[in-house]
GROMACS .gro file of C-alpha atoms in nm:
model
  443
    1MET     CA    1   0.000   0.000   0.000
    2ASN     CA    2   0.121   0.355  -0.072
    3LEU     CA    3   0.139   0.560   0.245
    4THR     CA    4   0.244   0.911   0.340
    5VAL     CA    5   0.352   1.007   0.691
    6ILE     CA    6   0.360   1.379   0.765
    7GLY     CA    7   0.606   1.460   1.040
    8THR     CA    8   0.935   1.279   1.105
    9GLY     CA    9   0.952   1.315   1.480
   10TYR     CA   10   0.949   1.017   1.713
   11VAL     CA   11   0.604   0.885   1.620
   12GLY     CA   12   0.619   0.967   1.250
   13LEU     CA   13   0.961   0.817   1.188
   14VAL     CA   14   0.887   0.495   1.376
   15THR     CA   15   0.548   0.461   1.205
   16GLY     CA   16   0.679   0.519   0.854
   17THR     CA   17   0.982   0.297   0.901
   18CYS     CA   18   0.788   0.004   1.046
   19PHE     CA   19   0.521   0.017   0.776
   20SER     CA   20   0.793   0.024   0.509
   21ALA     CA   21   0.954  -0.281   0.669
   22MET     CA   22   0.631  -0.470   0.598
   23GLY     CA   23   0.656  -0.397   0.226
   24ASN     CA   24   0.450  -0.079   0.204
   25ASN     CA   25   0.576   0.211  -0.005
   26VAL     CA   26   0.613   0.496   0.244
   27THR     CA   27   0.697   0.863   0.194
   28CYS     CA   28   0.783   1.059   0.508
   29VAL     CA   29   0.733   1.434   0.468
   30ASP     CA   30   0.870   1.711   0.687
   31ILE     CA   31   0.922   2.085   0.640
   32ASP     CA   32   1.262   2.065   0.810
   33THR     CA   33   1.502   2.049   0.514
   34LYS     CA   34   1.809   1.958   0.720
   35LYS     CA   35   1.629   1.676   0.897
   36ILE     CA   36   1.515   1.530   0.564
   37GLU     CA   37   1.863   1.553   0.415
   38ASP     CA   38   2.008   1.387   0.724
   39LEU     CA   39   1.752   1.107   0.705
   40LYS     CA   40   1.846   1.044   0.343
   41LYS     CA   41   2.203   1.001   0.465
   42GLY     CA   42   2.093   0.760   0.738
   43LYS     CA   43   2.124   1.008   1.025
   44ILE     CA   44   1.822   1.001   1.254
   45PRO     CA   45   1.730   1.285   1.493
   46ILE     CA   46   1.648   1.065   1.792
   47TYR     CA   47   1.794   0.767   1.972
   48GLU     CA   48   1.574   0.459   1.957
   49PRO     CA   49   1.727   0.110   1.963
   50GLY     CA   50   1.728  -0.048   1.617
   51LEU     CA   51   1.564   0.244   1.439
   52GLU     CA   52   1.870   0.381   1.260
   53GLN     CA   53   1.952   0.044   1.106
   54MET     CA   54   1.589  -0.007   0.999
   55VAL     CA   55   1.572   0.338   0.839
   56LYS     CA   56   1.890   0.274   0.638
   57LYS     CA   57   1.778  -0.073   0.532
   58ASN     CA   58   1.438   0.032   0.401
   59PHE     CA   59   1.568   0.353   0.244
   60ASP     CA   60   1.821   0.144   0.052
   61LYS     CA   61   1.542  -0.097  -0.051
   62LYS     CA   62   1.346   0.207  -0.176
   63THR     CA   63   1.039   0.126   0.031
   64LEU     CA   64   1.107   0.432   0.251
   65HIS     CA   65   1.140   0.780   0.105
   66PHE     CA   66   1.190   1.126   0.251
   67SER     CA   67   1.074   1.460   0.111
   68THR     CA   68   0.995   1.818   0.206
   69LYS     CA   69   0.713   1.833  -0.050
   70LEU     CA   70   0.368   1.707   0.041
   71ASN     CA   71   0.267   1.641  -0.319
   72ASP     CA   72   0.556   1.393  -0.352
   73GLY     CA   73   0.364   1.171  -0.114
   74LEU     CA   74   0.009   1.245  -0.226
   75GLU     CA   75   0.027   1.140  -0.589
   76LYS     CA   76  -0.023   0.769  -0.519
   77ALA     CA   77  -0.102   0.762  -0.148
   78LYS     CA   78  -0.402   0.571  -0.022
   79VAL     CA   79  -0.348   0.658   0.344
   80VAL     CA   80  -0.195   0.971   0.497
   81PHE     CA   81  -0.083   0.977   0.860
   82ILE     CA   82  -0.069   1.308   1.044
   83ALA     CA   83   0.215   1.270   1.294
   84VAL     CA   84   0.316   1.629   1.367
   85GLY     CA   85   0.373   1.772   1.713
   86THR     CA   86   0.097   1.881   1.948
   87PRO     CA   87   0.299   2.088   2.196
   88MET     CA   88   0.151   2.173   2.532
   89GLY     CA   89   0.015   2.525   2.568
   90ASP     CA   90   0.056   2.740   2.878
   91ASP     CA   91  -0.284   2.621   3.004
   92GLY     CA   92  -0.199   2.252   2.957
   93SER     CA   93  -0.403   2.208   2.640
   94ALA     CA   94  -0.263   2.045   2.326
   95ASP     CA   95  -0.177   2.295   2.054
   96LEU     CA   96  -0.345   2.182   1.729
   97GLN     CA   97  -0.203   2.445   1.497
   98TYR     CA   98   0.032   2.200   1.321
   99VAL     CA   99  -0.232   1.927   1.288
  100LEU     CA  100  -0.487   2.166   1.139
  101SER     CA  101  -0.225   2.325   0.915
  102VAL     CA  102  -0.154   1.981   0.767
  103ALA     CA  103  -0.527   1.919   0.726
  104LYS     CA  104  -0.560   2.248   0.538
  105GLN     CA  105  -0.270   2.159   0.310
  106LEU     CA  106  -0.421   1.818   0.241
  107GLY     CA  107  -0.747   1.983   0.140
  108LYS     CA  108  -0.557   2.209  -0.097
  109GLU     CA  109  -0.340   1.942  -0.259
  110MET     CA  110  -0.516   1.603  -0.245
  111ILE     CA  111  -0.610   1.466  -0.587
  112ASN     CA  112  -0.721   1.110  -0.506
  113PRO     CA  113  -0.947   0.951  -0.240
  114LEU     CA  114  -0.766   0.933   0.095
  115VAL     CA  115  -0.790   0.792   0.441
  116VAL     CA  116  -0.652   1.066   0.668
  117VAL     CA  117  -0.524   0.924   0.997
  118ASP     CA  118  -0.462   1.126   1.313
  119LYS     CA  119  -0.157   0.953   1.460
  120SER     CA  120  -0.061   1.247   1.680
  121THR     CA  121  -0.201   1.254   2.032
  122VAL     CA  122  -0.491   1.495   1.998
  123PRO     CA  123  -0.782   1.616   2.214
  124VAL     CA  124  -1.126   1.463   2.181
  125GLY     CA  125  -1.305   1.621   1.886
  126THR     CA  126  -0.992   1.679   1.674
  127GLY     CA  127  -1.111   1.433   1.409
  128ASP     CA  128  -1.417   1.649   1.351
  129LYS     CA  129  -1.197   1.959   1.314
  130VAL     CA  130  -0.963   1.787   1.069
  131LYS     CA  131  -1.259   1.670   0.863
  132ALA     CA  132  -1.411   2.019   0.857
  133VAL     CA  133  -1.084   2.187   0.754
  134ILE     CA  134  -1.022   1.944   0.468
  135GLN     CA  135  -1.380   1.974   0.345
  136LYS     CA  136  -1.363   2.354   0.355
  137GLU     CA  137  -1.056   2.353   0.129
  138LEU     CA  138  -1.216   2.105  -0.111
  139ASP     CA  139  -1.524   2.328  -0.129
  140LYS     CA  140  -1.301   2.625  -0.213
  141ARG     CA  141  -1.156   2.423  -0.500
  142ASP     CA  142  -1.506   2.317  -0.603
  143VAL     CA  143  -1.401   1.952  -0.617
  144ASP     CA  144  -1.558   1.640  -0.472
  145ILE     CA  145  -1.289   1.398  -0.353
  146GLU     CA  146  -1.378   1.116  -0.117
  147PHE     CA  147  -1.188   1.110   0.212
  148HIS     CA  148  -1.229   0.945   0.549
  149VAL     CA  149  -1.082   1.066   0.879
  150VAL     CA  150  -0.957   0.801   1.121
  151SER     CA  151  -0.805   0.815   1.469
  152ASN     CA  152  -0.524   0.563   1.524
  153PRO     CA  153  -0.340   0.660   1.845
  154GLU     CA  154   0.010   0.528   1.906
  155PHE     CA  155   0.108   0.332   2.216
  156LEU     CA  156   0.485   0.323   2.175
  157LYS     CA  157   0.725   0.303   2.467
  158GLU     CA  158   1.048   0.496   2.415
  159GLY     CA  159   1.330   0.247   2.412
  160ALA     CA  160   1.102  -0.031   2.281
  161ALA     CA  161   0.912   0.149   2.005
  162ILE     CA  162   0.997  -0.090   1.721
  163GLU     CA  163   0.900  -0.394   1.924
  164ASP     CA  164   0.576  -0.222   2.029
  165PHE     CA  165   0.488  -0.133   1.670
  166MET     CA  166   0.580  -0.467   1.512
  167LYS     CA  167   0.419  -0.674   1.790
  168PRO     CA  168   0.141  -0.451   1.929
  169ASP     CA  169  -0.070  -0.553   2.226
  170ARG     CA  170  -0.358  -0.357   2.070
  171ILE     CA  171  -0.433  -0.148   1.761
  172VAL     CA  172  -0.702   0.110   1.827
  173ILE     CA  173  -0.890   0.235   1.521
  174GLY     CA  174  -1.156   0.502   1.549
  175ALA     CA  175  -1.362   0.575   1.238
  176ASP     CA  176  -1.709   0.679   1.127
  177SER     CA  177  -1.715   0.481   0.799
  178GLU     CA  178  -1.680   0.117   0.706
  179LYS     CA  179  -1.435   0.208   0.432
  180GLY     CA  180  -1.210   0.376   0.685
  181PHE     CA  181  -1.218   0.067   0.905
  182ASP     CA  182  -1.160  -0.172   0.613
  183ILE     CA  183  -0.855   0.008   0.474
  184MET     CA  184  -0.695   0.035   0.818
  185LYS     CA  185  -0.762  -0.332   0.889
  186ASP     CA  186  -0.592  -0.425   0.560
  187LEU     CA  187  -0.295  -0.205   0.645
  188TYR     CA  188  -0.248  -0.361   0.988
  189ALA     CA  189  -0.321  -0.721   0.880
  190PRO     CA  190   0.049  -0.823   0.874
  191PHE     CA  191   0.080  -0.718   1.238
  192THR     CA  192  -0.213  -0.930   1.357
  193HIS     CA  193  -0.150  -1.274   1.205
  194ASN     CA  194  -0.123  -1.459   1.535
  195HIS     CA  195  -0.398  -1.277   1.719
  196ASP     CA  196  -0.654  -1.015   1.619
  197ARG     CA  197  -0.543  -0.716   1.823
  198ILE     CA  198  -0.752  -0.459   1.637
  199ILE     CA  199  -1.006  -0.271   1.851
  200THR     CA  200  -1.257  -0.061   1.658
  201MET     CA  201  -1.456   0.228   1.800
  202ASP     CA  202  -1.582   0.574   1.718
  203ILE     CA  203  -1.329   0.853   1.659
  204ARG     CA  204  -1.386   1.039   1.984
  205SER     CA  205  -1.348   0.725   2.191
  206ALA     CA  206  -1.020   0.644   2.014
  207GLU     CA  207  -0.891   0.994   2.084
  208MET     CA  208  -0.990   0.958   2.448
  209THR     CA  209  -0.833   0.613   2.480
  210LYS     CA  210  -0.482   0.746   2.428
  211TYR     CA  211  -0.513   1.008   2.704
  212VAL     CA  212  -0.677   0.768   2.946
  213ALA     CA  213  -0.413   0.499   2.890
  214ASN     CA  214  -0.127   0.733   2.975
  215ALA     CA  215  -0.314   0.895   3.262
  216MET     CA  216  -0.386   0.551   3.410
  217LEU     CA  217  -0.018   0.451   3.398
  218ALA     CA  218   0.085   0.786   3.543
  219THR     CA  219  -0.170   0.732   3.821
  220LYS     CA  220  -0.013   0.398   3.915
  221ILE     CA  221   0.330   0.562   3.933
  222SER     CA  222   0.214   0.854   4.146
  223PHE     CA  223   0.009   0.626   4.370
  224MET     CA  224   0.311   0.406   4.439
  225ASN     CA  225   0.532   0.708   4.504
  226GLU     CA  226   0.275   0.842   4.747
  227VAL     CA  227   0.273   0.502   4.921
  228ALA     CA  228   0.654   0.508   4.927
  229ASN     CA  229   0.655   0.841   5.107
  230ILE     CA  230   0.407   0.708   5.364
  231CYS     CA  231   0.614   0.389   5.409
  232GLU     CA  232   0.917   0.601   5.487
  233LEU     CA  233   0.729   0.790   5.757
  234VAL     CA  234   0.592   0.481   5.931
  235GLY     CA  235   0.903   0.263   5.901
  236ALA     CA  236   0.774   0.022   5.634
  237ASP     CA  237   0.976  -0.090   5.330
  238VAL     CA  238   0.799   0.002   5.006
  239ASN     CA  239   0.998  -0.259   4.814
  240GLN     CA  240   0.840  -0.533   5.023
  241VAL     CA  241   0.499  -0.367   5.005
  242ARG     CA  242   0.527  -0.360   4.625
  243ILE     CA  243   0.582  -0.736   4.615
  244GLY     CA  244   0.295  -0.788   4.854
  245ILE     CA  245   0.042  -0.598   4.645
  246GLY     CA  246   0.181  -0.689   4.302
  247SER     CA  247   0.112  -1.057   4.362
  248ASP     CA  248  -0.258  -0.970   4.346
  249THR     CA  249  -0.348  -1.029   3.980
  250ARG     CA  250  -0.596  -0.743   3.994
  251ILE     CA  251  -0.305  -0.507   4.061
  252GLY     CA  252   0.000  -0.668   3.899
  253TYR     CA  253   0.362  -0.554   3.910
  254SER     CA  254   0.370  -0.315   3.615
  255PHE     CA  255   0.419   0.054   3.692
  256ILE     CA  256   0.426   0.013   4.070
  257TYR     CA  257   0.798   0.068   4.115
  258PRO     CA  258   0.875   0.364   4.343
  259GLY     CA  259   1.115   0.625   4.213
  260SER     CA  260   1.179   0.989   4.136
  261GLY     CA  261   0.866   1.045   3.932
  262TYR     CA  262   0.768   1.007   3.569
  263GLY     CA  263   0.892   1.224   3.282
  264GLY     CA  264   0.918   1.205   2.905
  265SER     CA  265   0.709   1.338   2.621
  266CYS     CA  266   0.381   1.159   2.692
  267PHE     CA  267   0.278   1.121   3.057
  268PRO     CA  268   0.332   1.482   3.171
  269LYS     CA  269   0.172   1.631   2.858
  270ASP     CA  270  -0.120   1.389   2.840
  271VAL     CA  271  -0.206   1.417   3.210
  272LYS     CA  272  -0.218   1.797   3.178
  273ALA     CA  273  -0.419   1.775   2.857
  274LEU     CA  274  -0.677   1.538   3.006
  275LYS     CA  275  -0.713   1.768   3.306
  276LYS     CA  276  -0.767   2.061   3.069
  277ILE     CA  277  -1.022   1.866   2.861
  278ALA     CA  278  -1.222   1.810   3.180
  279GLU     CA  279  -1.189   2.174   3.288
  280ASP     CA  280  -1.315   2.294   2.951
  281LYS     CA  281  -1.633   2.096   3.016
  282GLY     CA  282  -1.673   2.240   3.366
  283TYR     CA  283  -1.545   1.932   3.550
  284LYS     CA  284  -1.258   1.938   3.800
  285ALA     CA  285  -1.055   1.619   3.759
  286ARG     CA  286  -0.939   1.588   4.121
  287LEU     CA  287  -0.765   1.253   4.093
  288ILE     CA  288  -0.577   1.348   3.776
  289THR     CA  289  -0.477   1.680   3.934
  290SER     CA  290  -0.338   1.491   4.234
  291VAL     CA  291  -0.143   1.256   4.007
  292GLU     CA  292   0.035   1.558   3.862
  293ASP     CA  293   0.091   1.723   4.202
  294VAL     CA  294   0.242   1.408   4.354
  295ASN     CA  295   0.473   1.366   4.055
  296ASP     CA  296   0.594   1.726   4.067
  297ARG     CA  297   0.686   1.684   4.432
  298GLN     CA  298   0.845   1.342   4.382
  299LYS     CA  299   1.107   1.480   4.145
  300LEU     CA  300   1.275   1.657   4.436
  301VAL     CA  301   1.264   1.374   4.693
  302ILE     CA  302   1.623   1.268   4.620
  303ALA     CA  303   1.740   1.629   4.645
  304ASP     CA  304   1.568   1.646   4.985
  305LYS     CA  305   1.759   1.336   5.099
  306VAL     CA  306   2.087   1.491   4.986
  307VAL     CA  307   2.012   1.806   5.186
  308LYS     CA  308   1.912   1.603   5.489
  309HIS     CA  309   2.242   1.416   5.481
  310PHE     CA  310   2.483   1.699   5.388
  311GLY     CA  311   2.297   2.007   5.511
  312GLU     CA  312   2.124   2.306   5.349
  313ASP     CA  313   2.448   2.462   5.221
  314LEU     CA  314   2.608   2.240   4.956
  315ASN     CA  315   2.893   2.474   4.864
  316GLY     CA  316   3.209   2.270   4.809
  317LYS     CA  317   3.015   1.945   4.764
  318ILE     CA  318   3.051   1.738   4.446
  319PHE     CA  319   2.800   1.475   4.337
  320ALA     CA  320   2.846   1.199   4.080
  321LEU     CA  321   2.527   1.167   3.880
  322TRP     CA  322   2.448   0.844   3.698
  323GLY     CA  323   2.167   0.893   3.447
  324LEU     CA  324   2.007   1.198   3.285
  325ALA     CA  325   1.738   1.056   3.054
  326PHE     CA  326   1.391   1.016   3.202
  327LYS     CA  327   1.417   0.637   3.148
  328PRO     CA  328   1.668   0.391   3.001
  329GLY     CA  329   1.672   0.317   2.629
  330THR     CA  330   1.625   0.676   2.516
  331ASP     CA  331   1.801   1.012   2.501
  332ASP     CA  332   1.477   1.192   2.590
  333MET     CA  333   1.513   1.434   2.882
  334ARG     CA  334   1.175   1.603   2.861
  335GLU     CA  335   1.050   1.650   3.219
  336ALA     CA  336   1.325   1.417   3.345
  337PRO     CA  337   1.377   1.418   3.724
  338ALA     CA  338   1.747   1.485   3.659
  339ILE     CA  339   1.665   1.836   3.537
  340TYR     CA  340   1.500   1.932   3.863
  341ILE     CA  341   1.750   1.760   4.091
  342VAL     CA  342   2.055   1.906   3.917
  343LYS     CA  343   1.912   2.257   3.927
  344GLU     CA  344   1.817   2.226   4.295
  345LEU     CA  345   2.160   2.097   4.398
  346ALA     CA  346   2.335   2.362   4.187
  347ARG     CA  347   2.117   2.631   4.345
  348ARG     CA  348   2.251   2.521   4.681
  349GLY     CA  349   2.612   2.550   4.566
  350ALA     CA  350   2.691   2.192   4.466
  351LYS     CA  351   2.882   2.079   4.160
  352ILE     CA  352   2.763   1.784   3.949
  353GLN     CA  353   2.973   1.531   3.758
  354ALA     CA  354   2.733   1.354   3.521
  355TYR     CA  355   2.729   1.054   3.289
  356ASP     CA  356   2.454   0.907   3.074
  357PRO     CA  357   2.503   0.659   2.787
  358LYS     CA  358   2.281   0.855   2.546
  359ALA     CA  359   2.142   1.181   2.690
  360MET     CA  360   2.448   1.395   2.758
  361ASP     CA  361   2.416   1.602   2.440
  362GLU     CA  362   2.051   1.669   2.523
  363ALA     CA  363   2.153   1.787   2.868
  364GLN     CA  364   2.457   1.987   2.764
  365TYR     CA  365   2.307   2.168   2.467
  366PHE     CA  366   1.945   2.202   2.570
  367TYR     CA  367   1.794   2.101   2.903
  368LEU     CA  368   2.085   2.194   3.131
  369LYS     CA  369   2.274   2.430   2.904
  370ASP     CA  370   2.246   2.719   3.151
  371VAL     CA  371   2.370   2.518   3.448
  372LYS     CA  372   2.738   2.604   3.487
  373GLU     CA  373   2.789   2.373   3.784
  374ILE     CA  374   2.763   2.051   3.582
  375THR     CA  375   3.048   1.869   3.406
  376TYR     CA  376   3.003   1.570   3.174
  377PHE     CA  377   3.219   1.257   3.172
  378ASN     CA  378   3.265   0.962   2.936
  379SER     CA  379   3.207   0.684   3.187
  380LYS     CA  380   3.025   0.626   3.512
  381TYR     CA  381   3.343   0.567   3.712
  382GLU     CA  382   3.504   0.893   3.594
  383THR     CA  383   3.222   1.086   3.763
  384LEU     CA  384   3.326   0.948   4.102
  385GLN     CA  385   3.657   1.135   4.122
  386ASN     CA  386   3.654   1.363   4.430
  387ALA     CA  387   3.275   1.323   4.461
  388ASP     CA  388   3.109   1.326   4.801
  389ALA     CA  389   2.830   1.089   4.694
  390MET     CA  390   2.678   0.910   4.395
  391ILE     CA  391   2.321   0.976   4.279
  392LEU     CA  392   2.146   0.723   4.051
  393LEU     CA  393   1.852   0.862   3.849
  394THR     CA  394   1.819   0.640   3.540
  395GLU     CA  395   1.822   0.261   3.560
  396TRP     CA  396   2.042   0.190   3.257
  397LYS     CA  397   2.162  -0.171   3.242
  398GLU     CA  398   2.526  -0.068   3.282
  399PHE     CA  399   2.441   0.080   3.623
  400ARG     CA  400   2.279  -0.235   3.760
  401SER     CA  401   2.589  -0.417   3.883
  402PRO     CA  402   2.867  -0.166   3.945
  403ASP     CA  403   3.190  -0.241   4.126
  404PHE     CA  404   3.096  -0.120   4.473
  405GLU     CA  405   3.454  -0.150   4.594
  406GLU     CA  406   3.550   0.091   4.317
  407LEU     CA  407   3.275   0.327   4.430
  408LYS     CA  408   3.396   0.312   4.788
  409GLN     CA  409   3.756   0.383   4.688
  410GLN     CA  410   3.672   0.672   4.455
  411LEU     CA  411   3.407   0.855   4.660
  412LYS     CA  412   3.518   1.086   4.941
  413THR     CA  413   3.242   0.935   5.153
  414PRO     CA  414   3.063   0.608   5.072
  415VAL     CA  415   2.716   0.754   5.015
  416ILE     CA  416   2.464   0.648   4.748
  417PHE     CA  417   2.131   0.814   4.673
  418ASP     CA  418   1.927   0.569   4.468
  419GLY     CA  419   1.640   0.742   4.287
  420ARG     CA  420   1.519   0.418   4.128
  421ASN     CA  421   1.570   0.167   4.413
  422GLN     CA  422   1.804  -0.031   4.188
  423TYR     CA  423   2.021  -0.156   4.474
  424SER     CA  424   1.747  -0.214   4.731
  425THR     CA  425   1.817  -0.588   4.758
  426LEU     CA  426   2.196  -0.562   4.794
  427ASN     CA  427   2.222  -0.469   5.161
  428LEU     CA  428   2.469  -0.189   5.091
  429LYS     CA  429   2.476  -0.086   5.456
  430ASP     CA  430   2.668  -0.405   5.532
  431LYS     CA  431   2.912  -0.310   5.255
  432GLY     CA  432   2.991   0.012   5.438
  433PHE     CA  433   2.768   0.255   5.248
  434ASP     CA  434   2.521   0.513   5.364
  435TYR     CA  435   2.243   0.411   5.128
  436TYR     CA  436   1.933   0.620   5.064
  437GLN     CA  437   1.645   0.496   4.855
  438ILE     CA  438   1.279   0.585   4.795
  439GLY     CA  439   1.024   0.461   5.046
  440VAL     CA  440   1.252   0.317   5.315
  441LYS     CA  441   1.305   0.500   5.645
  442ASN     CA  442   1.655   0.386   5.735
  443ASN     CA  443   1.949   0.416   5.493
   0.00000   0.00000   0.00000
């Protein structure tokens, strides 16, 4: 099938590449000339395991194409995916200007029947707006071209996006026409051979499903972090509590790990957007508001532990920081706890020596570019030189089993602040460390 994907950000690039890998002829369109030229050379703008190799392979096979011109993709396209950004506005709402701009351009340039798919995460009712904008442009041209608007939200985890796309646990399709459903079912048929994972519904329900899914996962995280803070106050161990409740199949173990809060491009933005959607209808979403409040506070819990141990004034103190990305497997630092912790420690006079396998450029040139107190190193052990303590914020695999004797020799004082409870089972106190984790009263 001939497809066009508009937008070559995280969602668009993964979507176009994975569809091309299944034999479809895909054209990815973006207005960013440099990005398109880089993609043609095999340089991708994000880190996602396996994606760069897949892009190169399918570009060389000529099933994946890149262009800055929309009409390059429209000539033969049967399906067009809108995968442009929906940045968060000051009030928490999703900004639809790019989505609607694409819809307007489609209405101006489409020449054949199309299925237009909203792949971007968009507020409920966006499908209706996209349909109206396209129809308005067609009316201006005085042409009658059949088109169908579909909502097909993505459920990709950063760090596992290719696996999630190629082996989805569900494919949500929202449409208001049988033709829209049929074409999308044909497109996704290769992904559902073993089990029919396609869930069909109306467009508004599909749009809502994406927000609710992310808000539900964010709720589990904030709930467990709230429990962790209570455990710490009463002398319970949240790691043991987690095992106790996770064994209940109604609860399960997923997303109940205590830590320094959630970050990334999806959870923070989608929780705010869902809250705003409710507010716009006159409803105060108290639980969702609390999820956000708990998470905002949780990002500074490790900084609080540092201050409690070393005192309010951190002048002259140096901290080794392991991990900058909001989670392992990505270079994404959007809303990462590291941003808030680094800035708080620097505000108190501390210096930071940081290492992350993938996110250091993001930190150095964007998210922490104004923080003069941070220095970046090429390995985790280099950060330990003259440091007063080590702080773990991202659970990369290479951090799971460090040489603790090396840590003890390099650090001025054997102190570890574990923002992900990675070492909770290792009894580091017996190894001579002052060990601080989330949700446990005694170090």
